[in-house]
Coordinates of C-alpha atoms in Angstrom, one line a residue:
M1 CA 72.0 103.0 137.8
D2 CA 70.6 99.4 137.6
K3 CA 67.7 98.6 139.9
I4 CA 68.4 96.3 142.8
G5 CA 65.8 93.6 143.4
F6 CA 64.8 92.0 146.7
I7 CA 63.3 88.6 146.7
G8 CA 61.7 87.9 150.1
T9 CA 60.2 90.6 152.3
G10 CA 60.1 88.7 155.6
S11 CA 61.9 89.7 158.8
M12 CA 65.4 90.3 157.5
G13 CA 64.5 91.2 154.0
S14 CA 62.2 94.0 155.2
I15 CA 64.9 95.2 157.7
L16 CA 67.4 95.5 154.9
I17 CA 65.0 97.3 152.6
E18 CA 64.0 99.8 155.3
A19 CA 67.6 100.4 156.5
L20 CA 68.9 101.1 153.0
L21 CA 66.1 103.5 152.3
S22 CA 66.5 105.2 155.6
A23 CA 70.2 105.6 155.1
K24 CA 69.5 107.0 151.6
A25 CA 71.8 104.3 150.2
L26 CA 69.0 103.6 147.6
S27 CA 66.0 105.6 146.6
P28 CA 62.6 104.0 146.1
S29 CA 62.9 104.3 142.4
Q30 CA 66.0 102.1 142.5
M31 CA 64.3 99.2 144.2
I32 CA 62.0 96.5 143.1
I33 CA 60.7 93.8 145.5
T34 CA 58.7 90.6 145.5
N35 CA 57.6 87.9 147.9
R36 CA 56.1 84.5 147.7
T37 CA 52.9 86.0 149.2
I38 CA 52.7 89.0 146.9
E39 CA 50.3 90.9 149.1
K40 CA 53.1 91.2 151.8
A41 CA 55.4 92.8 149.2
E42 CA 52.6 95.2 148.2
Q43 CA 51.9 96.1 151.8
L44 CA 55.6 96.9 152.4
A45 CA 55.9 98.8 149.2
K46 CA 52.9 101.0 150.1
R47 CA 54.2 101.6 153.6
L48 CA 57.6 102.6 152.4
G49 CA 56.4 105.1 149.7
G50 CA 55.5 103.1 146.7
L51 CA 58.3 100.8 145.8
A52 CA 57.9 98.8 142.6
V53 CA 56.6 95.3 143.1
A54 CA 57.3 92.5 140.7
H55 CA 54.6 89.8 140.4
S56 CA 57.0 87.0 139.7
N57 CA 60.7 86.3 140.4
A58 CA 61.4 86.2 136.6
D59 CA 59.8 89.6 136.2
L60 CA 62.1 91.0 138.9
A61 CA 65.2 89.5 137.3
R62 CA 64.3 91.2 134.0
E63 CA 64.1 94.6 135.8
A64 CA 67.0 94.2 138.2
H65 CA 70.5 92.9 137.5
I66 CA 71.4 93.0 141.2
I67 CA 69.3 90.6 143.2
V68 CA 69.3 90.2 147.0
L69 CA 68.0 86.8 147.9
C70 CA 66.2 86.9 151.3
V71 CA 64.5 83.5 151.3
K72 CA 64.9 80.3 153.3
P73 CA 67.6 77.8 152.1
L74 CA 65.1 75.1 151.0
E75 CA 63.3 77.6 148.8
Y76 CA 66.4 78.2 146.6
S77 CA 65.8 75.3 144.2
E78 CA 62.3 76.5 143.3
L79 CA 63.5 80.1 143.2
L80 CA 66.4 79.4 140.8
A81 CA 64.1 77.4 138.5
Q82 CA 61.7 80.4 138.4
L83 CA 64.6 82.8 137.7
A84 CA 66.4 80.7 135.1
P85 CA 64.6 82.1 132.0
A86 CA 65.6 85.6 132.9
L87 CA 69.2 85.1 134.2
T88 CA 72.3 86.2 132.3
E89 CA 76.0 86.4 133.1
E90 CA 75.5 90.1 133.9
H91 CA 73.4 89.4 137.0
L92 CA 74.8 89.6 140.5
F93 CA 73.2 87.5 143.2
I94 CA 73.6 88.5 146.9
T95 CA 72.4 85.8 149.3
I96 CA 71.9 86.6 153.0
T97 CA 71.6 82.8 153.9
S98 CA 74.6 81.3 155.6
P99 CA 74.3 77.5 155.3
I100 CA 74.1 77.4 151.5
K101 CA 77.5 77.1 149.8
L102 CA 78.4 79.7 147.2
E103 CA 80.0 77.0 145.0
H104 CA 76.7 75.2 144.8
L105 CA 74.8 78.3 143.8
E106 CA 77.5 79.0 141.2
S107 CA 76.8 75.5 139.7
K108 CA 73.2 76.4 139.2
V109 CA 73.4 79.9 137.7
P110 CA 75.5 81.7 135.1
C111 CA 76.1 84.8 137.2
A112 CA 78.3 86.1 140.1
I113 CA 77.3 85.1 143.6
A114 CA 78.2 86.9 146.9
R115 CA 77.0 86.4 150.4
V116 CA 76.2 89.2 152.8
V117 CA 75.1 88.1 156.3
P118 CA 73.3 91.1 157.9
S119 CA 72.6 91.8 161.5
I120 CA 69.5 93.3 163.1
T121 CA 71.8 96.1 164.3
N122 CA 71.9 97.2 160.6
A123 CA 68.3 98.5 161.2
A124 CA 70.0 101.3 163.3
Q125 CA 72.7 101.7 160.6
S126 CA 75.2 100.1 163.0
G127 CA 77.0 96.8 163.5
V128 CA 78.7 94.8 160.8
S129 CA 77.7 92.9 157.7
L130 CA 79.7 89.9 156.8
C131 CA 80.8 89.6 153.1
E132 CA 81.9 86.5 151.3
F133 CA 82.6 86.7 147.6
G134 CA 82.3 83.9 145.0
S135 CA 84.8 83.1 142.3
R136 CA 83.0 85.1 139.6
V137 CA 82.6 88.4 141.6
S138 CA 84.5 91.2 139.9
E139 CA 86.4 93.9 141.7
E140 CA 83.8 96.4 140.6
Q141 CA 81.0 94.2 142.1
R142 CA 83.0 93.8 145.3
H143 CA 83.3 97.6 145.5
Y144 CA 79.5 98.0 144.9
I145 CA 78.6 95.6 147.6
R146 CA 81.0 97.1 150.2
N147 CA 79.8 100.6 149.4
L148 CA 76.1 99.7 149.5
F149 CA 76.3 98.0 152.9
A150 CA 78.7 100.6 154.3
H151 CA 75.6 102.9 154.5
I152 CA 74.1 100.7 157.1
S153 CA 77.0 98.8 158.7
T154 CA 80.7 98.2 158.7
P155 CA 81.3 95.6 155.9
V156 CA 83.8 92.9 157.0
E157 CA 85.1 90.4 154.4
I158 CA 85.2 86.8 155.7
S159 CA 86.2 83.4 154.3
E160 CA 84.1 80.3 154.4
P161 CA 85.9 78.6 157.3
F162 CA 84.9 81.5 159.6
L163 CA 81.4 82.0 158.3
R164 CA 79.7 80.3 161.3
I165 CA 81.6 81.8 164.2
T166 CA 81.5 85.3 162.7
S167 CA 77.8 84.9 162.1
D168 CA 77.3 83.7 165.7
I169 CA 79.0 86.8 167.0
A170 CA 77.7 89.5 164.6
S171 CA 74.3 88.2 163.6
C172 CA 73.2 85.8 166.4
G173 CA 75.0 87.8 169.1
P174 CA 72.2 90.4 169.6
A175 CA 69.8 87.6 170.5
F176 CA 72.3 86.0 172.9
L177 CA 73.0 89.3 174.5
S178 CA 69.3 90.2 174.7
Y179 CA 68.6 86.9 176.6
I180 CA 71.4 87.5 179.1
L181 CA 70.1 91.1 179.8
Q182 CA 66.6 89.8 180.2
Q183 CA 67.8 87.4 182.8
M184 CA 69.6 90.3 184.6
I185 CA 66.3 92.2 184.6
Q186 CA 64.2 89.3 185.8
D187 CA 66.6 88.4 188.6
A188 CA 66.7 92.1 189.7
V189 CA 62.9 92.2 189.9
E190 CA 62.6 88.9 191.8
E191 CA 65.5 89.7 194.2
T192 CA 64.6 93.3 195.1
N193 CA 61.1 94.1 193.9
I194 CA 62.2 96.9 191.6
S195 CA 59.6 97.4 188.9
P196 CA 60.2 95.6 185.6
E197 CA 59.9 98.9 183.8
A198 CA 62.6 100.6 185.9
A199 CA 64.9 97.6 185.6
T200 CA 64.4 97.4 181.9
Y201 CA 65.0 101.2 181.5
L202 CA 68.2 101.1 183.5
T203 CA 69.5 98.1 181.8
S204 CA 68.8 99.5 178.3
Q205 CA 70.4 102.8 179.1
M206 CA 73.4 101.0 180.6
L207 CA 73.9 99.0 177.4
I208 CA 73.6 102.1 175.2
G209 CA 76.2 103.8 177.4
V210 CA 78.6 101.0 177.2
A211 CA 78.2 100.9 173.4
D212 CA 79.0 104.6 173.3
L213 CA 82.1 104.1 175.4
L214 CA 83.3 101.4 173.0
R215 CA 82.4 103.3 169.9
E216 CA 84.4 106.3 171.1
E217 CA 87.2 104.0 172.1
K218 CA 87.3 105.4 175.6
F219 CA 87.7 101.9 176.9
T220 CA 88.3 98.3 175.7
L221 CA 86.1 95.6 177.3
P222 CA 88.9 94.5 179.7
S223 CA 89.8 98.1 180.7
L224 CA 86.1 99.0 181.2
Q225 CA 85.7 96.0 183.6
Q226 CA 88.9 97.0 185.4
R227 CA 87.9 100.6 185.8
V228 CA 84.5 99.7 187.3
C229 CA 85.7 96.8 189.4
V230 CA 87.9 98.5 192.0
P231 CA 89.7 96.2 194.5
G232 CA 87.6 95.2 197.4
G233 CA 84.5 96.9 196.0
I234 CA 80.9 95.8 195.5
T235 CA 81.3 95.2 191.8
G236 CA 84.0 92.6 192.4
E237 CA 81.8 90.8 194.9
G238 CA 79.0 90.7 192.2
L239 CA 81.5 89.3 189.7
I240 CA 82.2 86.2 191.8
P241 CA 79.2 84.2 190.8
L242 CA 79.7 85.2 187.1
Q243 CA 83.3 84.1 187.2
S244 CA 82.2 80.9 188.8
K245 CA 79.4 80.0 186.4
F246 CA 79.9 81.8 183.2
P247 CA 83.2 80.8 181.7
G248 CA 82.8 78.2 179.0
I249 CA 79.1 78.9 178.4
F250 CA 79.7 80.4 175.0
R251 CA 81.9 77.5 174.1
E252 CA 78.8 75.3 174.4
V253 CA 76.8 77.9 172.5
F254 CA 79.3 77.9 169.6
Q255 CA 79.5 74.1 169.6
R256 CA 75.7 73.8 169.3
T257 CA 75.4 76.4 166.5
R258 CA 78.3 74.8 164.6
E259 CA 76.6 71.4 164.9
K260 CA 73.3 72.8 163.7
F261 CA 75.0 74.6 160.9
S262 CA 76.8 71.4 159.8
E263 CA 73.5 69.6 159.8
D264 CA 71.9 72.3 157.7
Q265 CA 74.8 72.3 155.3
E266 CA 74.7 68.6 154.8
L267 CA 71.0 68.7 154.1
L268 CA 71.4 71.5 151.7
D269 CA 74.3 69.9 150.0
R270 CA 72.3 66.8 149.3
Y271 CA 69.3 68.9 148.2
M272 CA 71.2 71.1 145.8
K273 CA 73.1 68.1 144.3
E274 CA 69.7 66.4 143.6
Q275 CA 68.3 69.4 141.7
P276 CA 68.9 69.7 138.0
R277 CA 71.4 72.4 136.7

């Protein structure tokens, strides 16, 4: 089996590498990694049992025909220039970056391009990964990508118009939800003097329990709310301020993420067009 190379061992790159190894989707001998700061790649390789480390992006491309790009969007031009001498039509690029358009990457390289937007939930071999396939991706390559990421997630194929909203929910969502729950904990502590540790433990266990109910399909979100919120009960009273203040808040969240996404896309579009092929 061809080796799979990972360029970029930062936050999400390292999460993917560790999750795929933990799920036994890949063995250490099938991976090769590199990073702009090579010492970081070497430290990760040592911690995970001696993964192979390439000392340049071109070296990695010569060793691996499947390359997962886990770098920031504005690093792509320099990265592609470094990879160019080693690239062939047989390579497959998988980018995890959302703002960069697949068609622009296709204009710079001879190989197939796909996008997989991961989620931090993949670290627990859970959640989804969002898959978008470029025009050169073969059915065999599609199957490989779906099968690989099925070890750590539920792969969901998306199209470009829905890239932002699906990423907001699946990839950004854990941060949004974490913030809301932290506010719940903080207000509980300030209102009742319960200890932060107790409030955090109860909130975390509640969230895990709700996730289990949804996973086992014992309830839907609306039926779960209905079952807990009995007429005239305490839960219903507690919902009143939420129903007063919360509706529409995520519309504003999605508007702001879409605006930022559009700004990033416009910047990257100009940047990629200015770079030589």
